[in-house]
Coordinates of C-alpha atoms in Angstrom, one line a residue:
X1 CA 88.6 85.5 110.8
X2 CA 85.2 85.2 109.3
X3 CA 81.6 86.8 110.7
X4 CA 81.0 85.8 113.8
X5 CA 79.0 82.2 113.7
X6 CA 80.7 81.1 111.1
X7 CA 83.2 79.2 109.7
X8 CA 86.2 81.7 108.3
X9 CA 87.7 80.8 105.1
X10 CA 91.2 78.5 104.9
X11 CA 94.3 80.1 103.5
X12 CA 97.2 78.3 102.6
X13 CA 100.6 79.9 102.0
X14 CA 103.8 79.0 99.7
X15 CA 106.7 80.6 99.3
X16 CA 109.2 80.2 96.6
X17 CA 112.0 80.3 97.8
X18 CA 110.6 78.1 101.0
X19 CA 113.4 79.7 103.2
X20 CA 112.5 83.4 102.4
X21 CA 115.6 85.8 103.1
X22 CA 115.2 89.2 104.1
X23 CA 116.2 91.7 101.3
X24 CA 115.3 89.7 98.4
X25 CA 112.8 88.9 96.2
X26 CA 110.2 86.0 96.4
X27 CA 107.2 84.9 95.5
X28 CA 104.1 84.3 98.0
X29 CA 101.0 82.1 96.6
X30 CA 97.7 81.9 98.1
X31 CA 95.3 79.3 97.9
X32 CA 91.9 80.1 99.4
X33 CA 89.7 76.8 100.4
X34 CA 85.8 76.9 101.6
X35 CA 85.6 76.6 105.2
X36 CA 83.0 72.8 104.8
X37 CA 83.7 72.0 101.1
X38 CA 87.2 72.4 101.6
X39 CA 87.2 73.3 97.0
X40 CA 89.4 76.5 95.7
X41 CA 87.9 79.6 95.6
X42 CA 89.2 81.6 93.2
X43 CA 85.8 83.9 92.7
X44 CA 86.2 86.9 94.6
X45 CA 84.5 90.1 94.8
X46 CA 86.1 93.3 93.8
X47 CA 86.5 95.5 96.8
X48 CA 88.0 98.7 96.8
X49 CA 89.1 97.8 93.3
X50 CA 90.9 94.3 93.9
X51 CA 90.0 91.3 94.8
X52 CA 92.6 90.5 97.1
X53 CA 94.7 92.7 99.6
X54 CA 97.8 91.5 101.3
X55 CA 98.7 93.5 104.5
X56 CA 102.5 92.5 105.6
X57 CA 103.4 93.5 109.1
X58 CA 106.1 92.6 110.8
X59 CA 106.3 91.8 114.9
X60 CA 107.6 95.1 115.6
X61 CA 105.1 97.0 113.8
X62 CA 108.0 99.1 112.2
X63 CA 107.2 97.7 108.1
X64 CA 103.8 97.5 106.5
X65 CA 102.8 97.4 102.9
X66 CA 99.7 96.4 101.7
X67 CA 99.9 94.6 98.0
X68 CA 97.9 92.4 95.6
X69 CA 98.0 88.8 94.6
X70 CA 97.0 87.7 90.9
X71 CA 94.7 85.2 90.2
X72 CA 97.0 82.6 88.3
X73 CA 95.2 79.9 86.1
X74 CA 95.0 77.7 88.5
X75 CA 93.3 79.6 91.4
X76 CA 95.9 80.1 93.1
X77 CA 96.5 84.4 93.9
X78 CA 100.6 85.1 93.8
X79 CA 102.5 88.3 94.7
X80 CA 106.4 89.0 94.3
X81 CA 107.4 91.1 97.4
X82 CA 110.9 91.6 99.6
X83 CA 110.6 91.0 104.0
X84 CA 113.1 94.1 104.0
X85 CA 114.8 92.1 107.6
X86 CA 114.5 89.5 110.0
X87 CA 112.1 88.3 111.5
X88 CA 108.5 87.6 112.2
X89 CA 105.8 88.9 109.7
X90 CA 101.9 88.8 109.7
X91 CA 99.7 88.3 106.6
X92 CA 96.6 89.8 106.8
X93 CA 95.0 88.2 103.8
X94 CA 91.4 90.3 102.9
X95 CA 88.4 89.1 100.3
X96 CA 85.7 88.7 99.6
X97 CA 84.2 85.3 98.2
X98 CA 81.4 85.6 95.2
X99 CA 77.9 84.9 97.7
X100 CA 80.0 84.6 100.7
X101 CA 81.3 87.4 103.8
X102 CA 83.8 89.5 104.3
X103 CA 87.0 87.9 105.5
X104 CA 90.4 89.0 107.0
X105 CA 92.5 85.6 107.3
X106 CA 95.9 85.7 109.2
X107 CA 99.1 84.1 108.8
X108 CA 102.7 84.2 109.8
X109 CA 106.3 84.2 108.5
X110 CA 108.9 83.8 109.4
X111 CA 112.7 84.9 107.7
X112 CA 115.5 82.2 107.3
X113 CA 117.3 84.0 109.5
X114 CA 114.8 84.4 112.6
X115 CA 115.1 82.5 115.6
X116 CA 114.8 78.7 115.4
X117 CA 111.7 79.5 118.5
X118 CA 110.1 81.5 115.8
X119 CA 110.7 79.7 112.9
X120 CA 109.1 76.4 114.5
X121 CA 105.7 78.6 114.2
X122 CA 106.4 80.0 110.8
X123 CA 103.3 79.2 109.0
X124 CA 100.1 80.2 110.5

């Protein structure tokens, strides 16, 4: 969510496998869009040393890390992480756009493996 008033920033999420399994390997991508041009942002501030920090929760509270995507060529930020189970994860995405505000964007996943219920909301 952005600063109250206005518009927060669009964040769309990929994963590679599509299907993520719980105990291995895959690759998220990011892809941040202004909230009325709708164009990539790729310019971000540094905060606390990176430009973008990844918070993974899952439902239970139980797992947390806190990571950072790269800025790939193409604007796109990507990150290689591991959902260590099943189940239902939040992504806490935080930046900082160049000239804009602070924002914490948040998404869901789901594993393969979850619940068809919670798989049917899997990206937030």
């Amino acid at each position: 969510m952005g600063p109250p008033g206005l518009s927060p920033f669009r964040v769309a999420v990929d994963t590679v496998p599509r299907e993520v399994e719980p105990g291995k390997p895959c690759r998220l991508r990011f892809v941040i869009a202004h909230p009325t041009t709708g164009a990539r942002v790729k310019d971000l501030d540094i905060v606390h040393d990176m430009p973008f920090h990844l918070f993974i929760v899952s439902d239970d509270l139980s797992y947390y890390d806190h990571i950072h995507p790269k800025l790939e060529p193409d604007g796109a930020f990507v990150v290689e992480t591991e959902f260590p189970r099943s189940g239902e994860y939040h992504l806490f995405c935080d930046f900082l756009p160049a000239g804009g505000t602070p924002q914490v964007i948040h998404k869901r996943l789901a594993t393969a493996d979850s619940s068809e219920v919670d798989r049917s909301r899997r990206r937030g």
